[in-house]
XYZ file of C-alpha atoms in Angstrom:
171
model
C -0.075 0.042 0.011
C 1.457 3.434 -1.081
C 0.942 4.851 2.563
C 3.200 2.219 4.223
C 6.290 2.501 2.283
C 8.406 4.514 4.968
C 11.062 1.968 5.678
C 10.837 -0.147 2.446
C 14.314 0.103 0.472
C 13.568 -0.181 -3.280
C 16.385 -1.233 -5.501
C 14.724 -1.101 -8.999
C 12.141 1.051 -10.439
C 8.552 0.309 -9.538
C 5.090 0.772 -11.067
C 1.818 1.465 -9.534
C -1.080 -1.073 -10.341
C -4.261 1.180 -10.303
C -7.762 0.518 -10.003
C -8.844 3.470 -12.282
C -7.841 6.469 -14.122
C -8.772 8.326 -10.804
C -5.671 6.622 -9.206
C -3.388 7.515 -12.197
C -4.796 11.280 -11.769
C -3.812 10.983 -8.067
C -0.168 9.839 -8.176
C 0.841 11.228 -11.663
C 0.233 14.601 -13.424
C -1.830 12.743 -16.030
C -1.786 11.846 -19.619
C -0.800 14.573 -22.305
C -3.864 16.565 -23.489
C -4.391 17.747 -26.939
C -4.251 21.416 -27.948
C -5.314 23.614 -31.134
C -1.664 23.215 -32.518
C -2.189 19.735 -33.799
C -1.128 17.832 -30.853
C -3.175 14.579 -30.404
C -5.232 14.068 -27.334
C -3.518 10.921 -26.082
C -5.889 10.354 -23.199
C -8.543 9.495 -25.651
C -6.416 6.862 -27.119
C -5.016 5.403 -23.940
C -8.715 4.751 -22.896
C -8.904 2.005 -25.618
C -5.838 0.513 -24.260
C -6.727 0.329 -20.600
C -7.362 -1.890 -18.863
C -4.774 -4.104 -20.644
C -1.061 -5.063 -20.755
C 0.346 -1.629 -20.990
C 2.546 0.419 -18.478
C 2.476 3.921 -19.259
C 5.409 6.146 -17.823
C 4.226 9.463 -16.548
C 5.361 12.386 -14.487
C 4.862 11.728 -10.892
C 2.798 13.993 -8.745
C 3.702 15.155 -5.149
C 1.213 12.666 -3.900
C 3.449 9.855 -4.785
C 5.832 8.756 -1.821
C 9.471 9.567 -2.289
C 10.140 5.829 -1.978
C 8.469 5.139 -5.166
C 10.557 8.029 -7.146
C 13.944 6.915 -5.933
C 15.676 3.592 -5.745
C 19.056 2.058 -5.092
C 21.174 2.172 -1.982
C 22.462 4.926 0.233
C 25.908 3.708 -0.432
C 25.449 3.885 -4.394
C 23.456 7.083 -4.081
C 19.950 6.827 -4.913
C 18.821 7.450 -8.349
C 16.171 9.884 -8.402
C 13.348 10.251 -11.003
C 10.283 12.320 -11.258
C 8.499 9.577 -13.429
C 6.595 6.364 -12.428
C 5.106 3.523 -14.479
C 1.162 3.128 -13.870
C -0.879 0.120 -15.047
C -4.696 -0.788 -14.884
C -4.502 -4.496 -15.312
C -7.055 -6.648 -17.373
C -6.044 -9.645 -15.222
C -9.219 -10.726 -12.993
C -6.889 -11.784 -10.084
C -5.378 -8.295 -9.948
C -8.666 -6.469 -10.366
C -10.096 -8.584 -7.520
C -7.206 -7.649 -5.123
C -7.410 -4.018 -5.990
C -11.091 -3.969 -5.386
C -10.764 -5.657 -1.923
C -7.868 -3.294 -1.043
C -9.580 -0.340 -2.359
C -6.245 1.438 -3.326
C -3.418 0.778 -5.746
C -0.636 -1.357 -5.170
C 3.267 -1.233 -5.887
C 4.168 -3.632 -8.602
C 7.707 -5.100 -9.443
C 8.526 -8.009 -12.051
C 10.347 -10.872 -10.531
C 13.351 -12.254 -12.168
C 15.428 -15.204 -10.898
C 18.506 -14.110 -9.205
C 20.293 -17.020 -10.847
C 18.727 -17.040 -14.174
C 17.946 -14.229 -16.698
C 14.292 -15.561 -16.918
C 11.013 -14.426 -15.105
C 9.763 -16.490 -12.142
C 6.082 -17.529 -12.799
C 5.568 -20.042 -10.030
C 4.193 -18.409 -6.812
C 5.801 -21.160 -4.612
C 9.342 -20.402 -5.872
C 8.591 -16.611 -5.759
C 7.817 -17.054 -2.057
C 10.900 -19.376 -1.546
C 13.351 -17.065 -3.311
C 12.088 -13.699 -1.995
C 10.561 -14.589 1.274
C 13.804 -14.451 3.341
C 14.371 -10.871 1.790
C 11.274 -9.647 3.479
C 8.309 -10.665 1.076
C 5.230 -10.316 3.123
C 2.951 -12.450 0.919
C 2.241 -14.105 -2.461
C -1.163 -14.607 -3.852
C -1.261 -18.217 -5.257
C -3.396 -18.207 -8.299
C -1.416 -21.146 -9.830
C 1.277 -20.636 -12.462
C 0.194 -17.737 -14.670
C 1.769 -17.087 -17.839
C 1.435 -13.608 -19.296
C 3.104 -11.692 -21.785
C 5.121 -8.713 -20.547
C 3.423 -5.450 -20.881
C 4.267 -2.982 -23.293
C 5.860 0.135 -21.877
C 4.940 3.611 -23.232
C 7.297 6.353 -21.906
C 5.123 9.494 -22.217
C 7.396 11.837 -20.373
C 9.198 13.204 -23.382
C 8.196 15.152 -26.611
C 7.813 11.832 -28.543
C 6.210 8.508 -27.344
C 8.863 5.824 -26.619
C 7.713 2.240 -26.860
C 9.463 -0.879 -25.170
C 7.972 -4.255 -25.750
C 5.172 -5.298 -28.167
C 4.221 -3.399 -31.189
C 0.350 -3.497 -30.746
C 0.061 -0.512 -28.791
C 0.970 1.648 -31.986
C -2.261 0.700 -33.885
C -4.316 1.805 -30.744
C -2.467 5.099 -29.956
C -2.058 5.979 -33.680
């Protein structure tokens, strides 16, 4: 939960899993809006992509805890950023958790420390990361999902990382 991150050490960038566009508007400055000079209204296109397998990088608002915008260790100096990834998942398990909690969640992809692959089995995730302070794992079985397409909306041009299908939705 975003409000209980005070002593949490973050070593890599995190994303926020949101329930709705209202959550996105709370923790970011929102999606770029169109204008009379020919700039497209991106929000209108994004509404067609979400909920779905997309992470949008947006400028963080002051409502977002500092722990979400800086990561690393004090020894290596924190990397500070003013952006955050946001998602509205279309996964029914994620949607049910968000509905019950009634607030957004912090998310991180889980890679195997020994291999360069994703860990999909919740039992292995608990075994590997439990000793490092993982509080709980929701066991919904082994869930295979494509990684999300990441769309960086913080610059003058959209930058895409991952699958290409977002191009047709935003174009």
